[in-house]
Amino acid sequence: MTAEAVIVKMAPPSIPDWIIPPPEGFVAEDLDHIPDLPAHTELIDGSLVFVSPQRRFHQTVIHRLHNELDELVPVGHDVVQEMSVKLARRQRPEPDLLVLGLNAPSGLDVTCFQPEDVVLAVEVVSPDSEERDRIRKPLLYAEAGIPHFWLIEEVNGKPVVHVYELDHVMKSYVVAGIHHDRLKVSVPFDIDIDLTKLCERRAR
């Protein structure tokens, strides 16, 4: 008996109506109302940006840095992971980490923050979002007045932290330091972190 190949014709997947932007583009509030929107969708320049599966380096560095900052932030501040910031009507990016200031809302029903709530925004560069992480998003954060920004790059399997501070006159970031093995700064608060521990393999 010979097996016959069975060809099954599959209908092409349908595109949800919401993925097609309105003529003026999406606005920040749309992210709270679009049904079945994938988790961690960002809004940049009125367009939806979807997140690709993350590498272990990205996830591990964010998780461990979150824990380190939790131990260092001043009283009344908070560290949150992967929550968006409404920077403007058509801009609602989602930094990998945020440090929130004293006046940030603390309710558990909050879905996004305002730029004045944010003391520090952190991005860990991913291969699929290098241009956004390095260029577009820092520009948006600076224009919105977020005072401190860190960009974390992977170099030879280790995290390197590029620290930026806001020039309030020019509304742009200036480099305040590049840190390889140890991150020690005094602003926005005293921070001393062994960067080699953020992605090292731990003994079982």
Tab-separated table of C-alpha atoms in Angstrom:
chain	number	residue	atom	x	y	z
A	1	MET	CA	0.000	0.000	0.000
A	2	THR	CA	1.343	3.368	-0.906
A	3	ALA	CA	0.663	6.459	1.105
A	4	GLU	CA	-0.833	9.305	-0.814
A	5	ALA	CA	0.088	12.838	0.025
A	6	VAL	CA	-2.812	14.768	1.416
A	7	ILE	CA	-2.765	18.435	0.497
A	8	VAL	CA	-4.717	20.649	2.828
A	9	LYS	CA	-5.380	24.123	1.609
A	10	MET	CA	-5.163	26.571	4.467
A	11	ALA	CA	-6.972	29.855	4.346
A	12	PRO	CA	-4.604	32.812	4.687
A	13	PRO	CA	-4.649	34.264	8.197
A	14	SER	CA	-6.944	37.205	8.475
A	15	ILE	CA	-5.520	40.545	9.519
A	16	PRO	CA	-7.418	42.120	12.405
A	17	ASP	CA	-9.099	45.400	11.573
A	18	TRP	CA	-7.324	47.232	14.375
A	19	ILE	CA	-3.869	46.745	12.838
A	20	ILE	CA	-4.738	49.242	10.074
A	21	PRO	CA	-4.108	52.730	11.483
A	22	PRO	CA	-6.616	55.538	11.088
A	23	PRO	CA	-5.627	58.309	8.638
A	24	GLU	CA	-4.086	60.438	11.408
A	25	GLY	CA	-2.332	57.454	13.013
A	26	PHE	CA	-2.927	55.902	16.400
A	27	VAL	CA	-2.891	57.975	19.599
A	28	ALA	CA	-1.608	57.031	23.038
A	29	GLU	CA	-5.023	56.221	24.487
A	30	ASP	CA	-5.687	53.661	21.754
A	31	LEU	CA	-3.318	51.188	23.422
A	32	ASP	CA	-5.783	50.856	26.319
A	33	HIS	CA	-8.764	50.095	24.081
A	34	ILE	CA	-7.606	47.972	21.125
A	35	PRO	CA	-8.891	44.401	21.696
A	36	ASP	CA	-6.376	41.529	21.679
A	37	LEU	CA	-3.402	43.876	21.382
A	38	PRO	CA	-0.172	41.872	21.890
A	39	ALA	CA	1.581	42.490	25.189
A	40	HIS	CA	4.251	45.213	25.246
A	41	THR	CA	3.061	46.889	22.048
A	42	GLU	CA	4.536	50.395	21.771
A	43	LEU	CA	3.312	53.485	19.966
A	44	ILE	CA	6.030	55.458	18.178
A	45	ASP	CA	5.207	58.278	15.757
A	46	GLY	CA	1.592	57.125	15.595
A	47	SER	CA	2.485	53.577	14.531
A	48	LEU	CA	2.177	50.363	16.522
A	49	VAL	CA	5.457	48.597	17.223
A	50	PHE	CA	5.303	44.912	18.152
A	51	VAL	CA	7.923	43.205	20.292
A	52	SER	CA	9.832	40.180	19.004
A	53	PRO	CA	10.740	37.280	21.331
A	54	GLN	CA	13.550	38.442	23.585
A	55	ARG	CA	16.931	36.784	24.020
A	56	ARG	CA	17.974	35.474	27.403
A	57	PHE	CA	20.633	38.205	27.729
A	58	HIS	CA	17.932	40.869	27.481
A	59	GLN	CA	15.592	39.212	29.978
A	60	THR	CA	18.319	38.336	32.495
A	61	VAL	CA	19.908	41.800	32.535
A	62	ILE	CA	16.549	43.520	32.991
A	63	HIS	CA	15.470	41.171	35.769
A	64	ARG	CA	18.700	41.430	37.764
A	65	LEU	CA	19.086	45.176	37.231
A	66	HIS	CA	15.513	45.625	38.453
A	67	ASN	CA	16.415	43.778	41.647
A	68	GLU	CA	19.586	45.836	42.142
A	69	LEU	CA	17.774	49.147	41.677
A	70	ASP	CA	15.002	48.057	44.040
A	71	GLU	CA	17.621	47.925	46.793
A	72	LEU	CA	19.060	51.354	45.962
A	73	VAL	CA	16.165	53.693	45.145
A	74	PRO	CA	15.327	56.360	47.734
A	75	VAL	CA	12.216	56.077	49.868
A	76	GLY	CA	9.101	56.960	47.878
A	77	HIS	CA	10.624	55.954	44.543
A	78	ASP	CA	9.757	52.789	42.668
A	79	VAL	CA	11.177	50.590	39.923
A	80	VAL	CA	8.789	49.191	37.313
A	81	GLN	CA	9.436	46.906	34.386
A	82	GLU	CA	8.002	47.085	30.868
A	83	MET	CA	5.340	49.744	31.416
A	84	SER	CA	4.720	52.503	28.913
A	85	VAL	CA	5.116	56.270	29.174
A	86	LYS	CA	2.805	58.692	27.375
A	87	LEU	CA	5.318	61.192	26.021
A	88	ALA	CA	2.991	62.927	23.555
A	89	ARG	CA	-0.289	62.359	21.744
A	90	ARG	CA	1.259	59.910	19.251
A	91	GLN	CA	4.161	58.646	21.398
A	92	ARG	CA	3.823	55.899	24.001
A	93	PRO	CA	6.992	53.801	24.123
A	94	GLU	CA	7.703	51.136	26.710
A	95	PRO	CA	11.170	51.329	28.281
A	96	ASP	CA	12.609	48.123	29.674
A	97	LEU	CA	12.885	49.697	33.139
A	98	LEU	CA	11.633	52.894	34.748
A	99	VAL	CA	12.530	54.524	38.032
A	100	LEU	CA	9.562	56.567	39.188
A	101	GLY	CA	9.723	59.663	41.369
A	102	LEU	CA	7.841	60.720	44.479
A	103	ASN	CA	4.783	62.066	42.671
A	104	ALA	CA	4.185	59.146	40.308
A	105	PRO	CA	0.758	57.487	40.653
A	106	SER	CA	0.866	54.288	42.687
A	107	GLY	CA	-2.537	52.763	41.936
A	108	LEU	CA	-2.551	49.172	40.727
A	109	ASP	CA	-4.859	50.099	37.840
A	110	VAL	CA	-2.316	52.461	36.238
A	111	THR	CA	-1.563	51.478	32.623
A	112	CYS	CA	1.020	54.139	31.744
A	113	PHE	CA	2.969	57.018	33.237
A	114	GLN	CA	3.643	60.636	32.301
A	115	PRO	CA	7.200	61.858	31.589
A	116	GLU	CA	7.184	63.982	34.752
A	117	ASP	CA	6.708	60.760	36.756
A	118	VAL	CA	9.972	59.299	35.453
A	119	VAL	CA	13.400	59.853	36.996
A	120	LEU	CA	15.269	57.290	34.887
A	121	ALA	CA	14.439	55.311	31.731
A	122	VAL	CA	16.482	52.243	30.770
A	123	GLU	CA	16.680	50.447	27.422
A	124	VAL	CA	18.537	47.191	26.757
A	125	VAL	CA	19.369	47.099	23.051
A	126	SER	CA	17.848	44.212	21.091
A	127	PRO	CA	18.948	43.155	17.587
A	128	ASP	CA	15.489	43.832	16.142
A	129	SER	CA	15.185	47.308	17.650
A	130	GLU	CA	18.709	48.760	17.543
A	131	GLU	CA	17.737	51.960	15.731
A	132	ARG	CA	14.729	52.623	17.942
A	133	ASP	CA	16.654	51.909	21.159
A	134	ARG	CA	19.742	53.916	20.207
A	135	ILE	CA	18.258	56.832	18.290
A	136	ARG	CA	14.508	57.385	18.181
A	137	LYS	CA	13.469	56.509	21.722
A	138	PRO	CA	16.267	58.468	23.483
A	139	LEU	CA	15.325	61.494	21.374
A	140	LEU	CA	11.694	61.169	22.467
A	141	TYR	CA	12.641	60.727	26.128
A	142	ALA	CA	14.850	63.822	26.031
A	143	GLU	CA	12.238	65.960	24.273
A	144	ALA	CA	9.718	64.936	26.940
A	145	GLY	CA	12.109	66.003	29.727
A	146	ILE	CA	13.042	62.661	31.311
A	147	PRO	CA	16.217	63.645	33.185
A	148	HIS	CA	18.221	60.411	33.078
A	149	PHE	CA	18.576	57.663	30.488
A	150	TRP	CA	20.667	54.482	30.353
A	151	LEU	CA	21.337	52.493	27.203
A	152	ILE	CA	22.664	48.984	27.821
A	153	GLU	CA	24.592	47.238	25.064
A	154	GLU	CA	25.903	43.673	24.929
A	155	VAL	CA	29.662	43.591	24.334
A	156	ASN	CA	31.325	40.153	24.298
A	157	GLY	CA	28.424	38.702	26.240
A	158	LYS	CA	28.567	41.347	28.979
A	159	PRO	CA	26.441	44.446	29.651
A	160	VAL	CA	27.934	47.883	29.038
A	161	VAL	CA	25.924	50.805	30.413
A	162	HIS	CA	25.951	54.143	28.584
A	163	VAL	CA	24.770	56.810	31.027
A	164	TYR	CA	23.126	59.991	29.754
A	165	GLU	CA	21.915	63.142	31.479
A	166	LEU	CA	19.478	65.668	30.077
A	167	ASP	CA	20.682	69.061	28.908
A	168	HIS	CA	17.552	70.997	29.867
A	169	VAL	CA	18.411	73.924	27.602
A	170	MET	CA	18.910	71.882	24.432
A	171	LYS	CA	16.386	69.163	25.357
A	172	SER	CA	18.901	66.481	24.420
A	173	TYR	CA	21.030	63.947	26.256
A	174	VAL	CA	24.750	64.286	26.898
A	175	VAL	CA	27.017	61.361	27.718
A	176	ALA	CA	27.855	61.185	31.420
A	177	GLY	CA	29.869	57.967	31.284
A	178	ILE	CA	30.323	54.497	29.820
A	179	HIS	CA	30.533	51.726	32.398
A	180	HIS	CA	31.846	48.211	31.756
A	181	ASP	CA	32.419	46.143	34.908
A	182	ARG	CA	31.035	48.482	37.538
A	183	LEU	CA	28.352	51.168	37.456
A	184	LYS	CA	28.983	53.816	40.097
A	185	VAL	CA	27.155	57.150	39.837
A	186	SER	CA	25.723	59.716	42.235
A	187	VAL	CA	22.735	60.790	40.121
A	188	PRO	CA	19.809	60.406	40.025
A	189	PHE	CA	20.783	58.830	43.378
A	190	ASP	CA	23.757	56.889	44.728
A	191	ILE	CA	24.185	53.745	42.651
A	192	ASP	CA	26.949	51.130	42.840
A	193	ILE	CA	26.313	47.939	40.853
A	194	ASP	CA	28.652	45.116	39.846
A	195	LEU	CA	27.714	44.767	36.182
A	196	THR	CA	29.510	41.438	35.837
A	197	LYS	CA	26.789	39.837	37.965
A	198	LEU	CA	23.917	40.940	35.744
A	199	CYS	CA	24.291	38.082	33.284
A	200	GLU	CA	26.845	35.685	34.778
A	201	ARG	CA	25.909	32.038	34.995
A	202	ARG	CA	25.169	31.215	38.624
A	203	ALA	CA	26.319	28.026	40.315
A	204	ARG	CA	23.647	25.413	40.802
